[in-house]
Tab-separated table of C-alpha atoms in Angstrom:
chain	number	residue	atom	x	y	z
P	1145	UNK	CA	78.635	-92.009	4.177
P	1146	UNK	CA	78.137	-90.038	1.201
P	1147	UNK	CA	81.764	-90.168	0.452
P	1148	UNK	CA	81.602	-93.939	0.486
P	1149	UNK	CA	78.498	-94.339	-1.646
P	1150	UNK	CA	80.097	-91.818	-4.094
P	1151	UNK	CA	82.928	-93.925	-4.421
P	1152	UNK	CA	81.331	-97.084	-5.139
P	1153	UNK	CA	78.870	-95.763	-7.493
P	1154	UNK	CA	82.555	-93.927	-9.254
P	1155	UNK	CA	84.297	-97.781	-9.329
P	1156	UNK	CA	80.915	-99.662	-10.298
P	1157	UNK	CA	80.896	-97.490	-13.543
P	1158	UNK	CA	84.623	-97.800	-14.325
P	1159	UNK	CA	84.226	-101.593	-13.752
P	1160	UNK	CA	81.375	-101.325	-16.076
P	1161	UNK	CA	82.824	-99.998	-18.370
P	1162	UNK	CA	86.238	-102.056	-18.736
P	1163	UNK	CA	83.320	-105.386	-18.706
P	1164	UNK	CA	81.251	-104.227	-21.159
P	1165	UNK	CA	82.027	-100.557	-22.562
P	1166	UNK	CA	82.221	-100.787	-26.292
P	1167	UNK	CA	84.564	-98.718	-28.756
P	1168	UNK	CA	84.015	-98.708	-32.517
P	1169	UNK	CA	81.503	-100.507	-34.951
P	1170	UNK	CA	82.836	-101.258	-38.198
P	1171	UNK	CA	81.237	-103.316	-41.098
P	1172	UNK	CA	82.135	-106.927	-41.973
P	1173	UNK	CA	82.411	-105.514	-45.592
P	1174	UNK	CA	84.511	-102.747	-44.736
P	1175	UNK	CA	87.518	-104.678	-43.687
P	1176	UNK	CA	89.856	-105.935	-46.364
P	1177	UNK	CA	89.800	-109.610	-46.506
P	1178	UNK	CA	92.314	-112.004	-47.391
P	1179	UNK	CA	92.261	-113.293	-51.215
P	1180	UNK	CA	89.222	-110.807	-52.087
P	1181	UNK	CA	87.005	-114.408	-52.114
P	1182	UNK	CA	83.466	-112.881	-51.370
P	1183	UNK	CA	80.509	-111.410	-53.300
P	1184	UNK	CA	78.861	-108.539	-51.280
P	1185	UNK	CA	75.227	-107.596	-52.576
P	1186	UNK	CA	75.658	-103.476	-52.885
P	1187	UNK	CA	71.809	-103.158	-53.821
P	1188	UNK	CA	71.217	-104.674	-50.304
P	1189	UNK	CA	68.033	-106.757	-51.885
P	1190	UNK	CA	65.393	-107.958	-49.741
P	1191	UNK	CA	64.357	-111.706	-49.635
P	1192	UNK	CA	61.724	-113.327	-47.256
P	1193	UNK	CA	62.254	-115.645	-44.718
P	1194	UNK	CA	59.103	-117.316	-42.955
P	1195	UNK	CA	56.949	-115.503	-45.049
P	1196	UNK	CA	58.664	-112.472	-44.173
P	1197	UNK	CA	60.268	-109.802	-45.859
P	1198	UNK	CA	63.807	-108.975	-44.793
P	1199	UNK	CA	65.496	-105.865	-45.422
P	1200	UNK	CA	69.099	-105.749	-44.784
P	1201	UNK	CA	70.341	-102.159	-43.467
P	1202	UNK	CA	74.398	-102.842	-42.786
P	1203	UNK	CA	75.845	-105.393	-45.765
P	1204	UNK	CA	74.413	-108.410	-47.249
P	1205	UNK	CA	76.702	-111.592	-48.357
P	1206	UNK	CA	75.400	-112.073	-51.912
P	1207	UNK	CA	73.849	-115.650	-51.663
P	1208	UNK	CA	74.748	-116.496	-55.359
P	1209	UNK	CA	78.121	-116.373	-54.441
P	1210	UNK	CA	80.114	-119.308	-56.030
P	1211	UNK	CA	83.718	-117.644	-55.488
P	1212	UNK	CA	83.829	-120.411	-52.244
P	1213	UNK	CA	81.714	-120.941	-49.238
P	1214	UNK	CA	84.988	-119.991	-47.387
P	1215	UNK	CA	86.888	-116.352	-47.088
P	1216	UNK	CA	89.291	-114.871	-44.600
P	1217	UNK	CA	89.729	-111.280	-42.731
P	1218	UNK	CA	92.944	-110.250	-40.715
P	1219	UNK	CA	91.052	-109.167	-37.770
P	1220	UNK	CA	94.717	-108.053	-35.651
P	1221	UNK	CA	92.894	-108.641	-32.554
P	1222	UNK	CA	91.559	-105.371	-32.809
P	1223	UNK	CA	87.624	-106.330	-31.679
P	1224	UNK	CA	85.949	-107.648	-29.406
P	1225	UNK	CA	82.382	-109.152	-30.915
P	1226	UNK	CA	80.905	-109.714	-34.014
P	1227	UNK	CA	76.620	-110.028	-34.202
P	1228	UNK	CA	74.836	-110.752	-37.126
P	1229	UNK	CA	72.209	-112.563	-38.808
P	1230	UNK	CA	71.992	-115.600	-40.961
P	1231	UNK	CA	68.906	-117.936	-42.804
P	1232	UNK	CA	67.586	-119.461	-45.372
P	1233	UNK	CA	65.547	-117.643	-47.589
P	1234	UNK	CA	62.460	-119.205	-48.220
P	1235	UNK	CA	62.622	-119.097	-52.452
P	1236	UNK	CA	65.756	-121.410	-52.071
P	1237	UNK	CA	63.894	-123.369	-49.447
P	1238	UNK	CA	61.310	-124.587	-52.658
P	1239	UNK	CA	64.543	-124.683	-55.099
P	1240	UNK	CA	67.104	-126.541	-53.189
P	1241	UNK	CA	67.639	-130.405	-51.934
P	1242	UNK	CA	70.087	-128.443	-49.269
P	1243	UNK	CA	68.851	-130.031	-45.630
P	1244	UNK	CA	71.195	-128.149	-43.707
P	1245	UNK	CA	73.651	-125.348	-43.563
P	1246	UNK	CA	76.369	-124.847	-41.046
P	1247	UNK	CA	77.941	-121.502	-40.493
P	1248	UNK	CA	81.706	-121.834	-39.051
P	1249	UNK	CA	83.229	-118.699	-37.728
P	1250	UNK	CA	87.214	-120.538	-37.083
P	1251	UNK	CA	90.253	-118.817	-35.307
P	1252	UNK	CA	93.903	-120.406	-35.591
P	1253	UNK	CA	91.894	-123.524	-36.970
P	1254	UNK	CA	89.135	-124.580	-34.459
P	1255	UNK	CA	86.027	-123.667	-34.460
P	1256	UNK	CA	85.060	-120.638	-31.844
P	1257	UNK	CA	81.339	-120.182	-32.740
P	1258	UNK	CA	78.350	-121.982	-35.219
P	1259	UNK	CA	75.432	-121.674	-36.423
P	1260	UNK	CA	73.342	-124.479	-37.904
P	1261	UNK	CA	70.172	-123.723	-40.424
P	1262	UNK	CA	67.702	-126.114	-41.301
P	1263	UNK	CA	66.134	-126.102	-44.789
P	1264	UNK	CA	63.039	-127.852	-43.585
P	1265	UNK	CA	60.189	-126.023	-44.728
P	1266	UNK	CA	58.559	-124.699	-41.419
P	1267	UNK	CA	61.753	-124.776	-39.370
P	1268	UNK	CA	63.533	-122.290	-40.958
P	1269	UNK	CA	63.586	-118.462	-39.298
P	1270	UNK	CA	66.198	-116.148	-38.708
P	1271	UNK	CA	69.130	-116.985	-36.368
P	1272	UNK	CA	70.956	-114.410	-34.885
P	1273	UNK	CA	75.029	-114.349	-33.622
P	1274	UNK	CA	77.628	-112.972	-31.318
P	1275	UNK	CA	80.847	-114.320	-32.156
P	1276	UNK	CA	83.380	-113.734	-29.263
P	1277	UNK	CA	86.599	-111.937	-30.996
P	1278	UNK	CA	88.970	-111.466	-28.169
P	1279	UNK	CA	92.205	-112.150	-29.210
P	1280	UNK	CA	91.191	-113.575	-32.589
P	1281	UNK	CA	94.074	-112.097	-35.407
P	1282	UNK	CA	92.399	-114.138	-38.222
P	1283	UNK	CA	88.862	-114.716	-38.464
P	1284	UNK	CA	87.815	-117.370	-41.041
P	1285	UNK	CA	83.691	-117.496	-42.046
P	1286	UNK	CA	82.881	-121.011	-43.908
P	1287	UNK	CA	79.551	-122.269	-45.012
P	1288	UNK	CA	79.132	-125.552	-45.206
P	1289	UNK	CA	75.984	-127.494	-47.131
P	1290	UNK	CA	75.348	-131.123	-47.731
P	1291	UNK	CA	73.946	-129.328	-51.671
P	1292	UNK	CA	75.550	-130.830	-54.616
P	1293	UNK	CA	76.002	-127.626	-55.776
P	1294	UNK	CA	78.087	-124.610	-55.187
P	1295	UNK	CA	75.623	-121.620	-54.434
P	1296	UNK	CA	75.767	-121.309	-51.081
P	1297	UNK	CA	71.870	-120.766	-50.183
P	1298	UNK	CA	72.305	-119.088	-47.316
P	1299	UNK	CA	72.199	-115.399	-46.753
P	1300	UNK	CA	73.821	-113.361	-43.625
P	1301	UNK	CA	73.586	-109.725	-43.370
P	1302	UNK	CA	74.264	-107.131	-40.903
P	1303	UNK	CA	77.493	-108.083	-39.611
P	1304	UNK	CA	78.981	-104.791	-37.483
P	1305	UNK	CA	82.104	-105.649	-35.607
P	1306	UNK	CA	83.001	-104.087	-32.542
P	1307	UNK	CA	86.129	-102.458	-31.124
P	1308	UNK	CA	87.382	-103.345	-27.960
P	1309	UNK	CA	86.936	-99.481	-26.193
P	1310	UNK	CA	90.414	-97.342	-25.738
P	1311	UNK	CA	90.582	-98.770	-22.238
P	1312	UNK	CA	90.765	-102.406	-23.036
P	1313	UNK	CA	93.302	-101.467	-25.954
P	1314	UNK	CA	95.969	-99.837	-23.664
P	1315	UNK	CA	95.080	-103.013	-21.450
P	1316	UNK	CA	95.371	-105.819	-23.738
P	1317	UNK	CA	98.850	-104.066	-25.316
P	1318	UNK	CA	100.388	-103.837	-21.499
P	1319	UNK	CA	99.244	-108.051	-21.237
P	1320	UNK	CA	100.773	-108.446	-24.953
P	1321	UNK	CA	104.040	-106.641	-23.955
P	1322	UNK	CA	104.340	-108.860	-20.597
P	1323	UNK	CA	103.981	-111.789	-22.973
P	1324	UNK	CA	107.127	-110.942	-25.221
């Protein structure tokens, strides 16, 4: 009896484990992205949202960044998830004609995760993502807005990535080397 409880207690946590065991976190603005096309705000500055002050602790897209609303990162299908956070801060919300933003995370050219923003005063807050990454080699991040202009308004900061854990590598290379 004790035997058999042992062992399903030993398999439930190696199960857990493969599911949902996590290796390592890197930073969005660590990786090396494809045509250096994105402004990263170094001072991490605060902004409000909702009345609310924000204080980024990982990275910070710079919202005044005009290099284009769309950049690239060879990903390798080395992770697993991506989280972060995304809004409107509320000084662009009394500066803009922007009524929406759309935030496309796009893999091999379709869309695997969005998030939309409204810039309706009152209805904007912070919106929070998990972007599935399993075998995702390229990993393009667009923002779309309906403003005339080419700031892109919105801000999204503390984006950690997360390694598959050594497990699901040595996994995922045996299914890769079936596949050739």
């Amino acid at each position: 009896m004790v035997l058999a409880l042992g062992t399903i207690i030993i398999v439930g946590g190696i199960n857990q484990y493969l599911e949902k065991g996590e290796g390592k976190i890197i930073a969005l603005n660590d990786l090396v992205q494809e045509g250096e096309s994105i402004q990263w705000d170094e001072n991490l500055s605060t902004f409000t949202i909702g009345q609310n002050e924000v204080a980024p602790q990982i990275n910070l897209i710079d919202r005044e960044n005009t290099k284009t609303n769309e950049f690239v990162y060879l990903l390798d299908s080395k992770y697993k998830y991506m989280t972060g956070y995304v809004a409107i801060p509320d000084d662009v919300l009394n500066a803009t004609s922007t009524e929406s933003i759309e935030i496309e995370f796009i893999s091999d050219g379709e869309v695997i995760y969005s998030v939309g923003l409204s810039a309706t005063s009152g209805e904007n807050g912070v919106e929070s993502f998990e972007v599935p990454l399993n075998e995702v080699n390229d990993l393009t991040i667009k923002i779309n807005s309906d403003s005339a202009d080419s700031i892109t308004h919105a801000v999204i900061w503390d984006i950690p990535l997360t390694e598959e854990n050594v497990v699901q590598k040595v996994i995922n290379s045996i299914k890769e080397k079936i596949k050739s």
